[in-house]
Amino acid sequence: MLNINNLSVSYPDGNKAVDDISLNLEEGKHLALVGANGAGKTSLLLSVMGILSFEGEIIVDGIRLSKDNIAEVRKRTGFLFQNPDDQLFMPSIYDDIAFGPRNMGIDEETIKYRVDDRLKLLGIEQLKDKTALTLSGGEKRMAALATVLAMKPSLMLLDEPTAFLDPKVRRKLINILKSLPHTMLIATHDLTFAKEVCDESVIIKEGKVFARGKSSELLYDEKLMDEGGIEAIGVER
């Protein structure tokens, strides 16, 4: 499903955010990227979307990402930004969710079905005609997730999806993500979330893969987590 080979991402100031990373992710699996701030997690996600220039190889659903087919790769890939305000900018939540399918040229009848179906799936039908400016943080997160699901992606990239969520909404999000069939690559500082949602976790340190293993084992290895620059506290068993 996702193959990343010898990926490197450098910024104009010379900082190498991602340094020769190789990762494979099978269809339907959930993989967490954990690491300290600045470790390269978000840069890795943005490169998979083709937003950042990179060296190496990225293959999504059998398609090798390049300038010539970036639109096709993005049709198969959904990105949930850390800040929902980056994803919600239309007059209503309905229009936010319909935005992507409309850009793909899908007819309005099909779009209406998709929007209503995603609103119902996430339990936010009441937000349909509201503007993002009036929503709580949790409501914005669910609405942003609906915009991603409306595109029917094969691969979902999520950047700190539980950030700023209260416990009730966080639990709702966990249950939803666990129920979805999509392949997911998730950058997160929430170790308990990673353990519960993701089959495996990868520790990213200074732009490199420091360790990879089953979330139920890796995230409890205090010595390894400490060496990876992560404070391994608060992980619920």
Tab-separated table of N, CA and C in Angstrom, residues 69-205:
chain	number	residue	atom	x	y	z
A	69	ASN	N	2.286	12.611	-11.737
A	69	ASN	CA	1.091	11.910	-11.263
A	69	ASN	C	0.679	12.304	-9.852
A	70	ILE	N	1.123	13.479	-9.414
A	70	ILE	CA	0.829	13.898	-8.049
A	70	ILE	C	-0.673	14.014	-7.796
A	71	ALA	N	-1.431	14.429	-8.818
A	71	ALA	CA	-2.889	14.557	-8.661
A	71	ALA	C	-3.520	13.187	-8.421
A	72	GLU	N	-3.040	12.172	-9.122
A	72	GLU	CA	-3.582	10.827	-8.964
A	72	GLU	C	-3.263	10.274	-7.580
A	73	VAL	N	-2.056	10.528	-7.099
A	73	VAL	CA	-1.676	10.063	-5.758
A	73	VAL	C	-2.534	10.748	-4.701
A	74	ARG	N	-2.788	12.046	-4.884
A	74	ARG	CA	-3.586	12.781	-3.898
A	74	ARG	C	-5.040	12.335	-3.884
A	75	LYS	N	-5.536	11.800	-4.992
A	75	LYS	CA	-6.891	11.253	-4.999
A	75	LYS	C	-6.996	10.050	-4.074
A	76	ARG	N	-5.888	9.355	-3.898
A	76	ARG	CA	-5.869	8.134	-3.098
A	76	ARG	C	-5.417	8.379	-1.659
A	77	THR	N	-5.042	9.615	-1.365
A	77	THR	CA	-4.438	9.938	-0.075
A	77	THR	C	-5.182	11.086	0.592
A	78	GLY	N	-5.613	10.884	1.827
A	78	GLY	CA	-6.281	11.937	2.582
A	78	GLY	C	-5.401	12.416	3.722
A	79	PHE	N	-5.370	13.741	3.926
A	79	PHE	CA	-4.499	14.330	4.949
A	79	PHE	C	-5.352	15.062	5.977
A	80	LEU	N	-5.218	14.667	7.245
A	80	LEU	CA	-5.880	15.359	8.345
A	80	LEU	C	-4.840	16.237	9.035
A	81	PHE	N	-4.964	17.548	8.849
A	81	PHE	CA	-3.998	18.480	9.416
A	81	PHE	C	-4.159	18.593	10.928
A	82	GLN	N	-3.071	18.960	11.589
A	82	GLN	CA	-3.108	19.110	13.043
A	82	GLN	C	-4.115	20.180	13.446
A	83	ASN	N	-4.166	21.261	12.682
A	83	ASN	CA	-5.098	22.351	12.970
A	83	ASN	C	-6.296	22.244	12.037
A	84	PRO	N	-7.493	21.933	12.549
A	84	PRO	CA	-8.664	21.790	11.683
A	84	PRO	C	-8.986	23.042	10.885
A	85	ASP	N	-8.569	24.216	11.390
A	85	ASP	CA	-8.851	25.459	10.678
A	85	ASP	C	-8.154	25.498	9.316
A	86	ASP	N	-7.120	24.691	9.145
A	86	ASP	CA	-6.446	24.604	7.842
A	86	ASP	C	-7.287	23.842	6.827
A	87	GLN	N	-8.331	23.160	7.297
A	87	GLN	CA	-9.125	22.284	6.447
A	87	GLN	C	-10.556	22.783	6.254
A	88	LEU	N	-10.981	23.706	7.098
A	88	LEU	CA	-12.366	24.172	7.093
A	88	LEU	C	-12.391	25.661	6.757
A	89	PHE	N	-12.854	26.000	5.559
A	89	PHE	CA	-12.783	27.395	5.113
A	89	PHE	C	-13.984	27.824	4.275
A	90	MET	N	-14.949	26.932	4.094
A	90	MET	CA	-16.124	27.235	3.294
A	90	MET	C	-17.245	27.812	4.172
A	91	PRO	N	-18.314	28.352	3.557
A	91	PRO	CA	-19.397	28.972	4.339
A	91	PRO	C	-20.125	28.008	5.269
A	92	SER	N	-20.150	26.722	4.935
A	92	SER	CA	-20.824	25.733	5.774
A	92	SER	C	-20.014	24.448	5.815
A	93	ILE	N	-20.269	23.629	6.829
A	93	ILE	CA	-19.587	22.342	6.932
A	93	ILE	C	-19.961	21.450	5.752
A	94	TYR	N	-21.198	21.547	5.292
A	94	TYR	CA	-21.600	20.777	4.107
A	94	TYR	C	-20.668	21.108	2.935
A	95	ASP	N	-20.440	22.397	2.714
A	95	ASP	CA	-19.583	22.805	1.592
A	95	ASP	C	-18.130	22.410	1.811
A	96	ASP	N	-17.690	22.422	3.079
A	96	ASP	CA	-16.324	21.966	3.366
A	96	ASP	C	-16.150	20.505	2.963
A	97	ILE	N	-17.111	19.673	3.335
A	97	ILE	CA	-17.020	18.241	3.031
A	97	ILE	C	-17.180	17.990	1.530
A	98	ALA	N	-18.007	18.811	0.882
A	98	ALA	CA	-18.256	18.639	-0.555
A	98	ALA	C	-17.134	19.198	-1.417
A	99	PHE	N	-16.248	20.011	-0.833
A	99	PHE	CA	-15.239	20.726	-1.606
A	99	PHE	C	-14.363	19.787	-2.431
A	100	GLY	N	-13.811	18.758	-1.794
A	100	GLY	CA	-12.921	17.839	-2.493
A	100	GLY	C	-13.613	17.082	-3.610
A	101	PRO	N	-14.744	16.427	-3.332
A	101	PRO	CA	-15.463	15.727	-4.401
A	101	PRO	C	-15.873	16.639	-5.555
A	102	ARG	N	-16.258	17.874	-5.238
A	102	ARG	CA	-16.613	18.814	-6.314
A	102	ARG	C	-15.415	19.100	-7.214
A	103	ASN	N	-14.246	19.242	-6.613
A	103	ASN	CA	-13.041	19.483	-7.413
A	103	ASN	C	-12.689	18.291	-8.288
A	104	MET	N	-13.174	17.117	-7.917
A	104	MET	CA	-12.951	15.919	-8.718
A	104	MET	C	-13.987	15.778	-9.834
A	105	GLY	N	-14.970	16.697	-9.849
A	105	GLY	CA	-15.979	16.657	-10.902
A	105	GLY	C	-17.108	15.686	-10.651
A	106	ILE	N	-17.290	15.270	-9.404
A	106	ILE	CA	-18.361	14.332	-9.064
A	106	ILE	C	-19.702	15.065	-9.091
A	107	ASP	N	-20.749	14.396	-9.535
A	107	ASP	CA	-22.055	15.027	-9.639
A	107	ASP	C	-22.636	15.311	-8.258
A	108	GLU	N	-23.527	16.312	-8.195
A	108	GLU	CA	-24.043	16.798	-6.923
A	108	GLU	C	-24.874	15.754	-6.168
A	109	GLU	N	-25.553	14.895	-6.880
A	109	GLU	CA	-26.339	13.864	-6.202
A	109	GLU	C	-25.440	12.911	-5.429
A	110	THR	N	-24.347	12.511	-6.070
A	110	THR	CA	-23.383	11.631	-5.398
A	110	THR	C	-22.702	12.358	-4.249
A	111	ILE	N	-22.388	13.632	-4.461
A	111	ILE	CA	-21.760	14.422	-3.405
A	111	ILE	C	-22.667	14.514	-2.188
A	112	LYS	N	-23.957	14.768	-2.420
A	112	LYS	CA	-24.905	14.862	-1.302
A	112	LYS	C	-24.944	13.560	-0.512
A	113	TYR	N	-24.924	12.446	-1.215
A	113	TYR	CA	-24.922	11.152	-0.528
A	113	TYR	C	-23.655	11.002	0.312
A	114	ARG	N	-22.518	11.346	-0.272
A	114	ARG	CA	-21.251	11.212	0.453
A	114	ARG	C	-21.234	12.090	1.690
A	115	VAL	N	-21.652	13.343	1.531
A	115	VAL	CA	-21.630	14.274	2.658
A	115	VAL	C	-22.538	13.773	3.776
A	116	ASP	N	-23.766	13.430	3.429
A	116	ASP	CA	-24.715	12.966	4.442
A	116	ASP	C	-24.227	11.676	5.105
A	117	ASP	N	-23.630	10.792	4.315
A	117	ASP	CA	-23.136	9.525	4.856
A	117	ASP	C	-22.001	9.753	5.847
A	118	ARG	N	-21.075	10.665	5.520
A	118	ARG	CA	-19.944	10.926	6.415
A	118	ARG	C	-20.399	11.667	7.672
A	119	LEU	N	-21.342	12.578	7.521
A	119	LEU	CA	-21.887	13.265	8.692
A	119	LEU	C	-22.524	12.267	9.650
A	120	LYS	N	-23.270	11.321	9.092
A	120	LYS	CA	-23.939	10.308	9.914
A	120	LYS	C	-22.915	9.377	10.557
A	121	LEU	N	-21.901	8.965	9.788
A	121	LEU	CA	-20.872	8.063	10.300
A	121	LEU	C	-20.190	8.655	11.526
A	122	LEU	N	-19.934	9.952	11.489
A	122	LEU	CA	-19.216	10.610	12.575
A	122	LEU	C	-20.151	11.202	13.629
A	123	GLY	N	-21.451	11.071	13.410
A	123	GLY	CA	-22.413	11.568	14.386
A	123	GLY	C	-22.451	13.076	14.500
A	124	ILE	N	-22.271	13.778	13.375
A	124	ILE	CA	-22.244	15.246	13.405
A	124	ILE	C	-23.236	15.834	12.400
A	125	GLU	N	-24.347	15.156	12.209
A	125	GLU	CA	-25.355	15.651	11.264
A	125	GLU	C	-25.806	17.064	11.600
A	126	GLN	N	-25.812	17.424	12.878
A	126	GLN	CA	-26.280	18.733	13.309
A	126	GLN	C	-25.357	19.871	12.880
A	127	LEU	N	-24.165	19.531	12.407
A	127	LEU	CA	-23.212	20.563	11.996
A	127	LEU	C	-23.338	20.929	10.514
A	128	LYS	N	-24.162	20.239	9.806
A	128	LYS	CA	-24.261	20.339	8.345
A	128	LYS	C	-24.314	21.768	7.825
A	129	ASP	N	-25.158	22.604	8.409
A	129	ASP	CA	-25.362	23.959	7.898
A	129	ASP	C	-24.631	25.023	8.701
A	130	LYS	N	-23.795	24.593	9.630
A	130	LYS	CA	-23.053	25.545	10.455
A	130	LYS	C	-21.728	25.935	9.794
A	131	THR	N	-21.162	27.029	10.246
A	131	THR	CA	-19.839	27.442	9.806
A	131	THR	C	-18.805	27.018	10.845
A	132	ALA	N	-17.616	26.755	10.408
A	132	ALA	CA	-16.562	26.304	11.327
A	132	ALA	C	-16.278	27.330	12.417
A	133	LEU	N	-16.572	28.597	12.146
A	133	LEU	CA	-16.297	29.664	13.116
A	133	LEU	C	-17.094	29.489	14.402
A	134	THR	N	-18.199	28.756	14.346
A	134	THR	CA	-19.065	28.591	15.514
A	134	THR	C	-18.857	27.258	16.236
A	135	LEU	N	-17.935	26.438	15.747
A	135	LEU	CA	-17.775	25.090	16.290
A	135	LEU	C	-16.735	25.026	17.400
A	136	SER	N	-16.879	24.022	18.259
A	136	SER	CA	-15.870	23.738	19.271
A	136	SER	C	-14.685	23.036	18.605
A	137	GLY	N	-13.603	22.872	19.347
A	137	GLY	CA	-12.435	22.195	18.799
A	137	GLY	C	-12.729	20.767	18.397
A	138	GLY	N	-13.495	20.063	19.244
A	138	GLY	CA	-13.847	18.681	18.929
A	138	GLY	C	-14.732	18.574	17.703
A	139	GLU	N	-15.688	19.495	17.576
A	139	GLU	CA	-16.558	19.497	16.403
A	139	GLU	C	-15.766	19.787	15.132
A	140	LYS	N	-14.820	20.700	15.237
A	140	LYS	CA	-13.970	20.998	14.074
A	140	LYS	C	-13.165	19.770	13.660
A	141	ARG	N	-12.641	19.040	14.643
A	141	ARG	CA	-11.841	17.848	14.327
A	141	ARG	C	-12.678	16.820	13.578
A	142	MET	N	-13.901	16.589	14.026
A	142	MET	CA	-14.773	15.623	13.365
A	142	MET	C	-15.165	16.099	11.971
A	143	ALA	N	-15.424	17.391	11.831
A	143	ALA	CA	-15.771	17.930	10.520
A	143	ALA	C	-14.592	17.820	9.555
A	144	ALA	N	-13.393	18.078	10.056
A	144	ALA	CA	-12.202	17.948	9.218
A	144	ALA	C	-11.999	16.503	8.779
A	145	LEU	N	-12.243	15.565	9.701
A	145	LEU	CA	-12.135	14.152	9.350
A	145	LEU	C	-13.153	13.785	8.280
A	146	ALA	N	-14.351	14.370	8.358
A	146	ALA	CA	-15.376	14.108	7.340
A	146	ALA	C	-14.927	14.573	5.969
A	147	THR	N	-14.188	15.693	5.905
A	147	THR	CA	-13.702	16.169	4.596
A	147	THR	C	-12.730	15.170	3.988
A	148	VAL	N	-11.944	14.508	4.849
A	148	VAL	CA	-10.996	13.496	4.369
A	148	VAL	C	-11.732	12.255	3.884
A	149	LEU	N	-12.685	11.783	4.679
A	149	LEU	CA	-13.409	10.561	4.334
A	149	LEU	C	-14.268	10.732	3.087
A	150	ALA	N	-14.715	11.950	2.821
A	150	ALA	CA	-15.544	12.195	1.640
A	150	ALA	C	-14.787	11.949	0.348
A	151	MET	N	-13.470	11.985	0.416
A	151	MET	CA	-12.649	11.739	-0.771
A	151	MET	C	-12.423	10.253	-1.028
A	152	LYS	N	-12.881	9.414	-0.096
A	152	LYS	CA	-12.734	7.959	-0.197
A	152	LYS	C	-11.280	7.557	-0.464
A	153	PRO	N	-10.351	8.020	0.388
A	153	PRO	CA	-8.938	7.707	0.165
A	153	PRO	C	-8.601	6.266	0.529
A	154	SER	N	-7.563	5.737	-0.099
A	154	SER	CA	-7.042	4.426	0.287
A	154	SER	C	-6.119	4.557	1.488
A	155	LEU	N	-5.388	5.685	1.525
A	155	LEU	CA	-4.398	5.942	2.571
A	155	LEU	C	-4.768	7.228	3.296
A	156	MET	N	-4.737	7.183	4.629
A	156	MET	CA	-4.989	8.380	5.428
A	156	MET	C	-3.728	8.751	6.200
A	157	LEU	N	-3.372	10.033	6.123
A	157	LEU	CA	-2.246	10.589	6.857
A	157	LEU	C	-2.811	11.542	7.908
A	158	LEU	N	-2.513	11.296	9.173
A	158	LEU	CA	-3.086	12.092	10.257
A	158	LEU	C	-1.969	12.710	11.083
A	159	ASP	N	-2.041	14.027	11.248
A	159	ASP	CA	-1.014	14.751	11.990
A	159	ASP	C	-1.581	15.191	13.343
A	160	GLU	N	-1.145	14.555	14.412
A	160	GLU	CA	-1.576	14.846	15.776
A	160	GLU	C	-3.097	14.942	15.881
A	161	PRO	N	-3.817	13.874	15.534
A	161	PRO	CA	-5.279	13.945	15.492
A	161	PRO	C	-5.957	14.179	16.833
A	162	THR	N	-5.297	13.848	17.955
A	162	THR	CA	-5.942	14.029	19.262
A	162	THR	C	-5.553	15.347	19.935
A	163	ALA	N	-4.778	16.180	19.251
A	163	ALA	CA	-4.340	17.441	19.848
A	163	ALA	C	-5.533	18.311	20.214
A	164	PHE	N	-5.536	18.819	21.441
A	164	PHE	CA	-6.518	19.784	21.935
A	164	PHE	C	-7.922	19.203	22.103
A	165	LEU	N	-8.056	17.876	22.097
A	165	LEU	CA	-9.376	17.272	22.263
A	165	LEU	C	-9.638	16.950	23.738
A	166	ASP	N	-10.893	17.138	24.170
A	166	ASP	CA	-11.238	16.738	25.529
A	166	ASP	C	-11.396	15.216	25.556
A	167	PRO	N	-11.393	14.604	26.740
A	167	PRO	CA	-11.421	13.133	26.837
A	167	PRO	C	-12.584	12.481	26.098
A	168	LYS	N	-13.763	13.092	26.121
A	168	LYS	CA	-14.929	12.493	25.480
A	168	LYS	C	-14.770	12.444	23.966
A	169	VAL	N	-14.345	13.543	23.376
A	169	VAL	CA	-14.170	13.582	21.926
A	169	VAL	C	-12.987	12.713	21.505
A	170	ARG	N	-11.943	12.709	22.327
A	170	ARG	CA	-10.783	11.861	22.034
A	170	ARG	C	-11.188	10.395	21.974
A	171	ARG	N	-12.018	9.965	22.926
A	171	ARG	CA	-12.476	8.566	22.928
A	171	ARG	C	-13.321	8.280	21.707
A	172	LYS	N	-14.172	9.215	21.333
A	172	LYS	CA	-15.003	9.041	20.139
A	172	LYS	C	-14.122	8.894	18.900
A	173	LEU	N	-13.086	9.739	18.798
A	173	LEU	CA	-12.187	9.670	17.648
A	173	LEU	C	-11.457	8.333	17.605
A	174	ILE	N	-10.987	7.868	18.759
A	174	ILE	CA	-10.298	6.573	18.823
A	174	ILE	C	-11.204	5.463	18.300
A	175	ASN	N	-12.438	5.435	18.762
A	175	ASN	CA	-13.370	4.387	18.344
A	175	ASN	C	-13.651	4.444	16.849
A	176	ILE	N	-13.769	5.647	16.309
A	176	ILE	CA	-14.031	5.794	14.876
A	176	ILE	C	-12.840	5.302	14.061
A	177	LEU	N	-11.640	5.748	14.418
A	177	LEU	CA	-10.454	5.359	13.645
A	177	LEU	C	-10.222	3.852	13.702
A	178	LYS	N	-10.494	3.241	14.840
A	178	LYS	CA	-10.337	1.790	14.969
A	178	LYS	C	-11.321	1.040	14.072
A	179	SER	N	-12.459	1.662	13.790
A	179	SER	CA	-13.494	0.987	12.997
A	179	SER	C	-13.304	1.154	11.495
A	180	LEU	N	-12.455	2.094	11.092
A	180	LEU	CA	-12.291	2.369	9.666
A	180	LEU	C	-11.334	1.369	9.020
A	181	PRO	N	-11.573	1.016	7.750
A	181	PRO	CA	-10.741	0.028	7.076
A	181	PRO	C	-9.496	0.621	6.415
A	182	HIS	N	-9.345	1.930	6.452
A	182	HIS	CA	-8.282	2.604	5.724
A	182	HIS	C	-6.891	2.280	6.276
A	183	THR	N	-5.918	2.314	5.401
A	183	THR	CA	-4.520	2.281	5.816
A	183	THR	C	-4.196	3.653	6.400
A	184	MET	N	-3.501	3.688	7.548
A	184	MET	CA	-3.247	4.967	8.213
A	184	MET	C	-1.802	5.093	8.658
A	185	LEU	N	-1.240	6.276	8.402
A	185	LEU	CA	0.061	6.667	8.929
A	185	LEU	C	-0.200	7.887	9.803
A	186	ILE	N	0.094	7.768	11.109
A	186	ILE	CA	-0.349	8.765	12.078
A	186	ILE	C	0.833	9.299	12.876
A	187	ALA	N	1.052	10.601	12.801
A	187	ALA	CA	2.056	11.252	13.637
A	187	ALA	C	1.385	11.684	14.932
A	188	THR	N	1.935	11.287	16.073
A	188	THR	CA	1.270	11.602	17.336
A	188	THR	C	2.248	11.634	18.502
A	189	HIS	N	1.920	12.498	19.482
A	189	HIS	CA	2.617	12.486	20.765
A	189	HIS	C	1.810	11.707	21.801
A	190	ASP	N	0.600	11.323	21.445
A	190	ASP	CA	-0.323	10.651	22.359
A	190	ASP	C	-0.037	9.148	22.338
A	191	LEU	N	0.778	8.706	23.281
A	191	LEU	CA	1.245	7.319	23.269
A	191	LEU	C	0.127	6.329	23.560
A	192	THR	N	-0.789	6.687	24.439
A	192	THR	CA	-1.915	5.802	24.726
A	192	THR	C	-2.785	5.637	23.485
A	193	PHE	N	-3.018	6.726	22.779
A	193	PHE	CA	-3.757	6.685	21.515
A	193	PHE	C	-3.044	5.776	20.517
A	194	ALA	N	-1.733	5.937	20.386
A	194	ALA	CA	-0.966	5.128	19.448
A	194	ALA	C	-1.070	3.644	19.789
A	195	LYS	N	-0.997	3.322	21.067
A	195	LYS	CA	-1.085	1.919	21.484
A	195	LYS	C	-2.430	1.313	21.115
A	196	GLU	N	-3.484	2.113	21.257
A	196	GLU	CA	-4.823	1.591	21.051
A	196	GLU	C	-5.230	1.523	19.583
A	197	VAL	N	-4.765	2.480	18.789
A	197	VAL	CA	-5.227	2.592	17.401
A	197	VAL	C	-4.281	1.932	16.402
A	198	CYS	N	-2.992	1.919	16.717
A	198	CYS	CA	-1.995	1.511	15.726
A	198	CYS	C	-1.395	0.141	16.031
A	199	ASP	N	-1.310	-0.686	15.007
A	199	ASP	CA	-0.722	-2.014	15.140
A	199	ASP	C	0.749	-1.923	15.529
A	200	GLU	N	1.452	-1.000	14.872
A	200	GLU	CA	2.882	-0.811	15.112
A	200	GLU	C	3.177	0.661	15.307
A	201	SER	N	4.330	0.922	15.918
A	201	SER	CA	4.810	2.287	16.077
A	201	SER	C	6.261	2.376	15.626
A	202	VAL	N	6.616	3.552	15.126
A	202	VAL	CA	7.987	3.845	14.723
A	202	VAL	C	8.463	5.050	15.513
A	203	ILE	N	9.627	4.930	16.136
A	203	ILE	CA	10.246	6.075	16.796
A	203	ILE	C	11.112	6.805	15.766
A	204	ILE	N	10.803	8.085	15.565
A	204	ILE	CA	11.607	8.920	14.670
A	204	ILE	C	12.490	9.811	15.537
A	205	LYS	N	13.795	9.792	15.275
A	205	LYS	CA	14.731	10.622	16.027
A	205	LYS	C	15.676	11.322	15.051
